[in-house]
mmCIF file of C-alpha atoms in Angstrom:
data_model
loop_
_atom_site.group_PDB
_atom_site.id
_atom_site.type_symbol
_atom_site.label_atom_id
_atom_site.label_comp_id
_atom_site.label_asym_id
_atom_site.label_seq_id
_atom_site.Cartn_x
_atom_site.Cartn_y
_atom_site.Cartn_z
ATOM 1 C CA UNK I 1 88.655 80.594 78.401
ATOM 2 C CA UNK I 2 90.066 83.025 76.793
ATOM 3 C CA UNK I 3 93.913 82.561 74.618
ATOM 4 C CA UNK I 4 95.835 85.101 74.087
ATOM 5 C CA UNK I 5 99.411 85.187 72.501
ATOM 6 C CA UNK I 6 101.967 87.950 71.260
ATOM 7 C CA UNK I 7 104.147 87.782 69.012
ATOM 8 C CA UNK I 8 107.100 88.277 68.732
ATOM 9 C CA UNK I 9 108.995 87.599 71.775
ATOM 10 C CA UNK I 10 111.589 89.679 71.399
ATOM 11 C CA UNK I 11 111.958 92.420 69.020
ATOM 12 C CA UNK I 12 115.235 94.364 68.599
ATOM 13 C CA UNK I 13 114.806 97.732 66.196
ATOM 14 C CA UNK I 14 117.558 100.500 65.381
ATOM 15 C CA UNK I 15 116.535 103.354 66.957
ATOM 16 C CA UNK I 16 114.256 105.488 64.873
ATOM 17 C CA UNK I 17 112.858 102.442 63.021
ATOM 18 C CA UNK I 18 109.474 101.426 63.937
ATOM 19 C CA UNK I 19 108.451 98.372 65.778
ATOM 20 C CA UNK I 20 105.378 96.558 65.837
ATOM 21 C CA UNK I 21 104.270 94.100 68.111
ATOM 22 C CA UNK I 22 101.078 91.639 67.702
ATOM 23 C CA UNK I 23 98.170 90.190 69.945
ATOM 24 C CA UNK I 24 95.812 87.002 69.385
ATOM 25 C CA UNK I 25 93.309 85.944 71.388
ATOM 26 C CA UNK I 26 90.474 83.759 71.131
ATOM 27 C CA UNK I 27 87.262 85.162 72.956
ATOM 28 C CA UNK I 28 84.970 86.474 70.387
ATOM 29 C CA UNK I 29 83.117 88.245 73.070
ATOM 30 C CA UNK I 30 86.330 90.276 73.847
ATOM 31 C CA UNK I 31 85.747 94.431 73.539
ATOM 32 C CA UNK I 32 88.750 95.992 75.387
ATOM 33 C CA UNK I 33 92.259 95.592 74.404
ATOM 34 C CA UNK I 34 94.842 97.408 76.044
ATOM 35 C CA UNK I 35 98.832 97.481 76.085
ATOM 36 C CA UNK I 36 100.617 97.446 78.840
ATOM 37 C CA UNK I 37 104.512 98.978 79.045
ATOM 38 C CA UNK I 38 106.597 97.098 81.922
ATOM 39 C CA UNK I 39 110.076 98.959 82.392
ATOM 40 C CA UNK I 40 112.560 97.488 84.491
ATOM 41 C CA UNK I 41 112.208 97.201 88.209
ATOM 42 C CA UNK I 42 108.480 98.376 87.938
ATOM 43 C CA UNK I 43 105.094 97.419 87.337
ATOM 44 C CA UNK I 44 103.220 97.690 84.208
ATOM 45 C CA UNK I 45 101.478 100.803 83.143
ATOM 46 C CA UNK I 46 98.646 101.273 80.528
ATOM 47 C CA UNK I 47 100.204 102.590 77.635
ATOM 48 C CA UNK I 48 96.903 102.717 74.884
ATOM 49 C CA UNK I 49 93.793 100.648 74.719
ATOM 50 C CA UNK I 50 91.179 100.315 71.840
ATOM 51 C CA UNK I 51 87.454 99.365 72.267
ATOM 52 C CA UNK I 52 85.921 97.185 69.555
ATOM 53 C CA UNK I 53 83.527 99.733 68.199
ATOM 54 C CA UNK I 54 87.281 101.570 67.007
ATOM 55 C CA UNK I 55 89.572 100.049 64.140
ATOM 56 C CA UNK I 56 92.559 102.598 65.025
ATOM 57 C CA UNK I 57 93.808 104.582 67.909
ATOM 58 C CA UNK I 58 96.573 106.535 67.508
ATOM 59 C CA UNK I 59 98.618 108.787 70.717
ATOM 60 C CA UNK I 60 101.446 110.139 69.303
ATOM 61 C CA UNK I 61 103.813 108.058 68.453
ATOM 62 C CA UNK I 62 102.301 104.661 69.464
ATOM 63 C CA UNK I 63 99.076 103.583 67.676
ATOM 64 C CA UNK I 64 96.972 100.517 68.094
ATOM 65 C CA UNK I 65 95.170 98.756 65.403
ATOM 66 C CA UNK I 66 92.396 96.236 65.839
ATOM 67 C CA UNK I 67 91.095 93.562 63.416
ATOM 68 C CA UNK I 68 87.828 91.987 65.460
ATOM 69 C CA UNK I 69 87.353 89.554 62.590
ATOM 70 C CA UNK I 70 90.721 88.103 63.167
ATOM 71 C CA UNK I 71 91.217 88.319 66.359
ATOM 72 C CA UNK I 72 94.039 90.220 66.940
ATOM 73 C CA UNK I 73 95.576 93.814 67.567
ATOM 74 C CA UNK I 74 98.813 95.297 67.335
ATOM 75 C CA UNK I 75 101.200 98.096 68.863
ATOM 76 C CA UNK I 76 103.043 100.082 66.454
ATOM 77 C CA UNK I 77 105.517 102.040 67.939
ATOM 78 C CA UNK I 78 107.283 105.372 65.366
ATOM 79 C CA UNK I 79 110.420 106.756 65.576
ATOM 80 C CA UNK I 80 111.697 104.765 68.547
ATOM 81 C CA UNK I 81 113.843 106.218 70.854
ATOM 82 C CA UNK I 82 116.156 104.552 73.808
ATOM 83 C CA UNK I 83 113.047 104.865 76.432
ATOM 84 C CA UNK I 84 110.898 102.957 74.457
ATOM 85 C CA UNK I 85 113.250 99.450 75.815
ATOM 86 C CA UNK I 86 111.113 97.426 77.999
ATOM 87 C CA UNK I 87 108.581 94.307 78.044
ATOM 88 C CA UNK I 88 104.998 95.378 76.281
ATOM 89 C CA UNK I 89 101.998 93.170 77.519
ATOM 90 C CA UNK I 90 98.797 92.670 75.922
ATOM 91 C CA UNK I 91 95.757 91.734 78.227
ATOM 92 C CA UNK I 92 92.519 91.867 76.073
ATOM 93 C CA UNK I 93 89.350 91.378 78.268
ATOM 94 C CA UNK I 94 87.507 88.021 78.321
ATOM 95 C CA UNK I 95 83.565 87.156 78.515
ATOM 96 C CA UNK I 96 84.135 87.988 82.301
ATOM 97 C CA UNK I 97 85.455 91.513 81.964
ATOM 98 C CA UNK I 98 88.806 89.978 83.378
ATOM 99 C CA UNK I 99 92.153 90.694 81.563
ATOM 100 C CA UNK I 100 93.849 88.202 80.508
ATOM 101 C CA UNK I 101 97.577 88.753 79.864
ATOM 102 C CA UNK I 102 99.773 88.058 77.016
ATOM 103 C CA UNK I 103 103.451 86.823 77.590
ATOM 104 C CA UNK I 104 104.948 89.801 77.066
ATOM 105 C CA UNK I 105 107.183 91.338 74.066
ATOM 106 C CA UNK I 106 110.855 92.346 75.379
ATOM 107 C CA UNK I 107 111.220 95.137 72.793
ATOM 108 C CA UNK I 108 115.140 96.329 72.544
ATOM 109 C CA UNK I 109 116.114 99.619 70.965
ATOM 110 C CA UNK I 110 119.586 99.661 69.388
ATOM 111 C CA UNK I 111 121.650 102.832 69.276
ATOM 112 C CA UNK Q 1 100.390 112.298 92.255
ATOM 113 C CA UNK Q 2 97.996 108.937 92.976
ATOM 114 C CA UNK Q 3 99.943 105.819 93.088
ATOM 115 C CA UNK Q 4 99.663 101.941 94.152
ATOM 116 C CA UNK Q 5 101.950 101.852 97.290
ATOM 117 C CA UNK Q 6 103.244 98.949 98.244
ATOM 118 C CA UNK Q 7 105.459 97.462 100.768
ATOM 119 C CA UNK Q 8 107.906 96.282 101.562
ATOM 120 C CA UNK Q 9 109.582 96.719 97.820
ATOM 121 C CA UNK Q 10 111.802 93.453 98.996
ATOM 122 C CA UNK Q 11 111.932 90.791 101.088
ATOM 123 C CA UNK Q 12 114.339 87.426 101.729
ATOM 124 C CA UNK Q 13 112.961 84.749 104.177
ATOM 125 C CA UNK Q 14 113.611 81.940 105.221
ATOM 126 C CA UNK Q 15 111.116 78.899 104.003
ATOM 127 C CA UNK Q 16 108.512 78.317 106.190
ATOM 128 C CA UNK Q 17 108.356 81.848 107.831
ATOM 129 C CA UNK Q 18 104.995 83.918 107.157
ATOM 130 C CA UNK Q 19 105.271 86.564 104.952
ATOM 131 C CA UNK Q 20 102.889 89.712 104.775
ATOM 132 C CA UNK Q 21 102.894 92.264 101.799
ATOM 133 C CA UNK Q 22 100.796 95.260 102.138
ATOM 134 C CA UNK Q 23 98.910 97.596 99.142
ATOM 135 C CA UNK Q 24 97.668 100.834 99.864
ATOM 136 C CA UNK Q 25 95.402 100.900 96.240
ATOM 137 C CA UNK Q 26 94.629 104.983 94.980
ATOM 138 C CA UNK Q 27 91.912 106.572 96.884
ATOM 139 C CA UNK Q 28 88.689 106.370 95.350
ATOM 140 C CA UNK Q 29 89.458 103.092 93.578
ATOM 141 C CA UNK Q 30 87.175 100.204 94.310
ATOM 142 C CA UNK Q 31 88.561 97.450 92.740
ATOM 143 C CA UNK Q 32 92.138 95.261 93.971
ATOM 144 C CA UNK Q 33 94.270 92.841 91.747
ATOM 145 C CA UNK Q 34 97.154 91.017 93.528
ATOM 146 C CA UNK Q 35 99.539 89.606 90.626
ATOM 147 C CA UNK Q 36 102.340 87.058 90.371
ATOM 148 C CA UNK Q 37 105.233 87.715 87.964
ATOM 149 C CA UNK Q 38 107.611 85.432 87.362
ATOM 150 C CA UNK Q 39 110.013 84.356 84.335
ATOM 151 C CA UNK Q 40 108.369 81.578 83.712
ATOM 152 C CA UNK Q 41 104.815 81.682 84.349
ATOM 153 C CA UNK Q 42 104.607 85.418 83.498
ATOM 154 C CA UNK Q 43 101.883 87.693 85.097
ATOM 155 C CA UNK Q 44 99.274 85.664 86.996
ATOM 156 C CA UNK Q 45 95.822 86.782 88.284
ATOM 157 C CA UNK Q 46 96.192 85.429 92.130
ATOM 158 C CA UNK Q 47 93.162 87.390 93.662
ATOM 159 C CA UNK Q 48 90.578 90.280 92.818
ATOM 160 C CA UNK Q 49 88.217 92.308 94.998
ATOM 161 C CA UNK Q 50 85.675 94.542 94.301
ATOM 162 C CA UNK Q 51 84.450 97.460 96.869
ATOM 163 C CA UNK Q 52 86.536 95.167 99.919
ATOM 164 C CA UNK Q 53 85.057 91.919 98.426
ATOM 165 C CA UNK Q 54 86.815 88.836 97.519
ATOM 166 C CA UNK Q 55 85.112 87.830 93.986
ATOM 167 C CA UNK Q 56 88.108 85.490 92.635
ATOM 168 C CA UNK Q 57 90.783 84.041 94.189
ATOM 169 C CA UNK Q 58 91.142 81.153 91.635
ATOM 170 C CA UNK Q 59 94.633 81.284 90.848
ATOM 171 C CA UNK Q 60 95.411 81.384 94.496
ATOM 172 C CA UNK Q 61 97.001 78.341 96.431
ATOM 173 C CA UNK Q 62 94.741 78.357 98.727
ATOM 174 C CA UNK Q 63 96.371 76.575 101.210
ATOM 175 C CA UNK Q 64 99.031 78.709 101.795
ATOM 176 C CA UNK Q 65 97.981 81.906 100.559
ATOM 177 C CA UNK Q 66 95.340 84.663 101.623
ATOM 178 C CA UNK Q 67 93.930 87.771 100.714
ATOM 179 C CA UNK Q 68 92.447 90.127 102.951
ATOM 180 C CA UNK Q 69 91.601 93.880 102.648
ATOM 181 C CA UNK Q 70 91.226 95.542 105.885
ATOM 182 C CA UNK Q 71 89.838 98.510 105.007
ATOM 183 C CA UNK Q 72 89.539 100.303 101.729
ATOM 184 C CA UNK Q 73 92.555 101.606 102.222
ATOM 185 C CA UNK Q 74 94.586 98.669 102.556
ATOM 186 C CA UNK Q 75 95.041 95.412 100.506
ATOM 187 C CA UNK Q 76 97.194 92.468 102.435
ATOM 188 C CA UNK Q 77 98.344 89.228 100.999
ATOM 189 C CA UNK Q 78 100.052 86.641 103.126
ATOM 190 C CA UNK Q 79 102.327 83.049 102.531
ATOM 191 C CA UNK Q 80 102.184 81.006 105.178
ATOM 192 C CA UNK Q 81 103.851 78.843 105.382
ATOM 193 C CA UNK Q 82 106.201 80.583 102.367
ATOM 194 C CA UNK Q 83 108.635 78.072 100.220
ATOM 195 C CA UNK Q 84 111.291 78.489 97.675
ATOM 196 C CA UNK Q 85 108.976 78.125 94.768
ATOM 197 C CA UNK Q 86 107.083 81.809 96.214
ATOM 198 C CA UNK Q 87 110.211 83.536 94.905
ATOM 199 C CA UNK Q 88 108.524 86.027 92.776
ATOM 200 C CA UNK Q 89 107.520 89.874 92.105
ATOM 201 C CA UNK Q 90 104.397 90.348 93.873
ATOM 202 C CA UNK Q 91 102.137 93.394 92.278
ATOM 203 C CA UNK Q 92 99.084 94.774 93.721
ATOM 204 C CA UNK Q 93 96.845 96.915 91.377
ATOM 205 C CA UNK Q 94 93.905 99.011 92.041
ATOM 206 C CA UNK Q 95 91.116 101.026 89.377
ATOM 207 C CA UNK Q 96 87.680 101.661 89.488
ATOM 208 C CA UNK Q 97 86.295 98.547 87.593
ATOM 209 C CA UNK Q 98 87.622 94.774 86.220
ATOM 210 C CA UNK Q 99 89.500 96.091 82.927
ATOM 211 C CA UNK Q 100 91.172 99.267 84.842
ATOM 212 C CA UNK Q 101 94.485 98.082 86.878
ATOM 213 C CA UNK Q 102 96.804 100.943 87.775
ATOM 214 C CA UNK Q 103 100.205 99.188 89.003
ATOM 215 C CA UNK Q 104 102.595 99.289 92.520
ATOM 216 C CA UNK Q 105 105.962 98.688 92.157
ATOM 217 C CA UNK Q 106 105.907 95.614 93.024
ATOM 218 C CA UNK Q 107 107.531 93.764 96.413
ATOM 219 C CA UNK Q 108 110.318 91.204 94.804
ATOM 220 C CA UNK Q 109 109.922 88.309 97.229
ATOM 221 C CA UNK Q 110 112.922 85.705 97.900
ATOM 222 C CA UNK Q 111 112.120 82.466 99.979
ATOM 223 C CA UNK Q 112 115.677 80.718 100.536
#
């Protein structure tokens, strides 16, 4: 089945700096790969997502950037501001169209 | 403003009582997740349905745990009999096909 693992576990960035956060998995059949935001006390929300036939997606200030070939994708976040604090999932899709979900990033933005 | 809705948001019981959480998914959507979150296992899968039907409920215990949905309009997961070890955030989420999953809040389960 499918692996997935993000790194790091915890990233702490001054506010303003940018932060990015990376996703491996192991499914070569994989096509979707999403990111997830989880902010305290609620559930996670779709944030951006990226479908294999795309190397870059970009939404303002968050981006994601896919390398098939390697198997892995990462969230860049710009200019990070105090709301930008919470846990960041990855959950690419296996061979079953399932997502499978990363252990999550707690991303901390100092003033 | 379509949300996940589910209740309650918390609940304490005592081990070995039955416990019922209830998800009213977006209208329209077809397809139900119930997840597990906890610190140490993280977010796991425990059951998915597709237009009512159960198709995986792998990652459920099944001897303790079921997953029903009513109607379309209504997603239920019960523990019975519940133990300390169910302590958990419970999330139901609903979309419109396997890769789509649009979040509740979540109903923060503690089993003393």
């Amino acid at each position: 089945g499918e692996n997935v693992e993000q790194h790091p576990s915890t990233l702490s960035v001054q506010e303003g700096d940018s932060a990015v956060i990376k996703c491996t998995y192991s499914d070569s059949a994989s096509n979707y790969f999403p990111w997830y935001k989880q902010e305290l006390g609620k559930g996670p929300q779709l944030i951006i997502d990226i479908r294999s036939n795309v190397g870059e997606k970009k939404d303002q200030r968050i981006a994601v950037t896919l390398n098939k070939t390697a198997k892995h994708f990462s969230l860049h976040i710009t200019e990070t501001q105090p709301e930008d604090s919470a846990v960041y999932f990855c959950a690419p899709e296996d061979s079953n169209y399932q997502l499978i979900w990363g252990a999550g990033t707690k991303l901390i933005i100092k003033p | 403003d379509a949300r996940v809705t589910q209740t309650p948001r918390h609940k304490v019981t005592e081990m070995g009582q039955e416990v019922t959480m209830r998800c009213q998914p977006i209208l329209g959507h077809n397809t139900v997740f119930w997840y597990r979150q906890t610190m140490m296992q993280g977010l796991e899968l425990l059951a998915y349905f597709r237009n009512r039907a159960p198709l995986d409920d792998s990652g459920m215990p099944k001897d303790r745990f079921s997953a029903e949905m009513p109607d379309a309009t209504l997603a239920t997961l019960k523990i019975q009999p519940s133990e300390p070890r169910d302590s958990a955030v419970y999330f139901c989420a609903s979309g419109t096909d396997p890769t789509e999953a649009f979040f509740g809040q979540g109903t923060r389960l503690t089993v003393v």
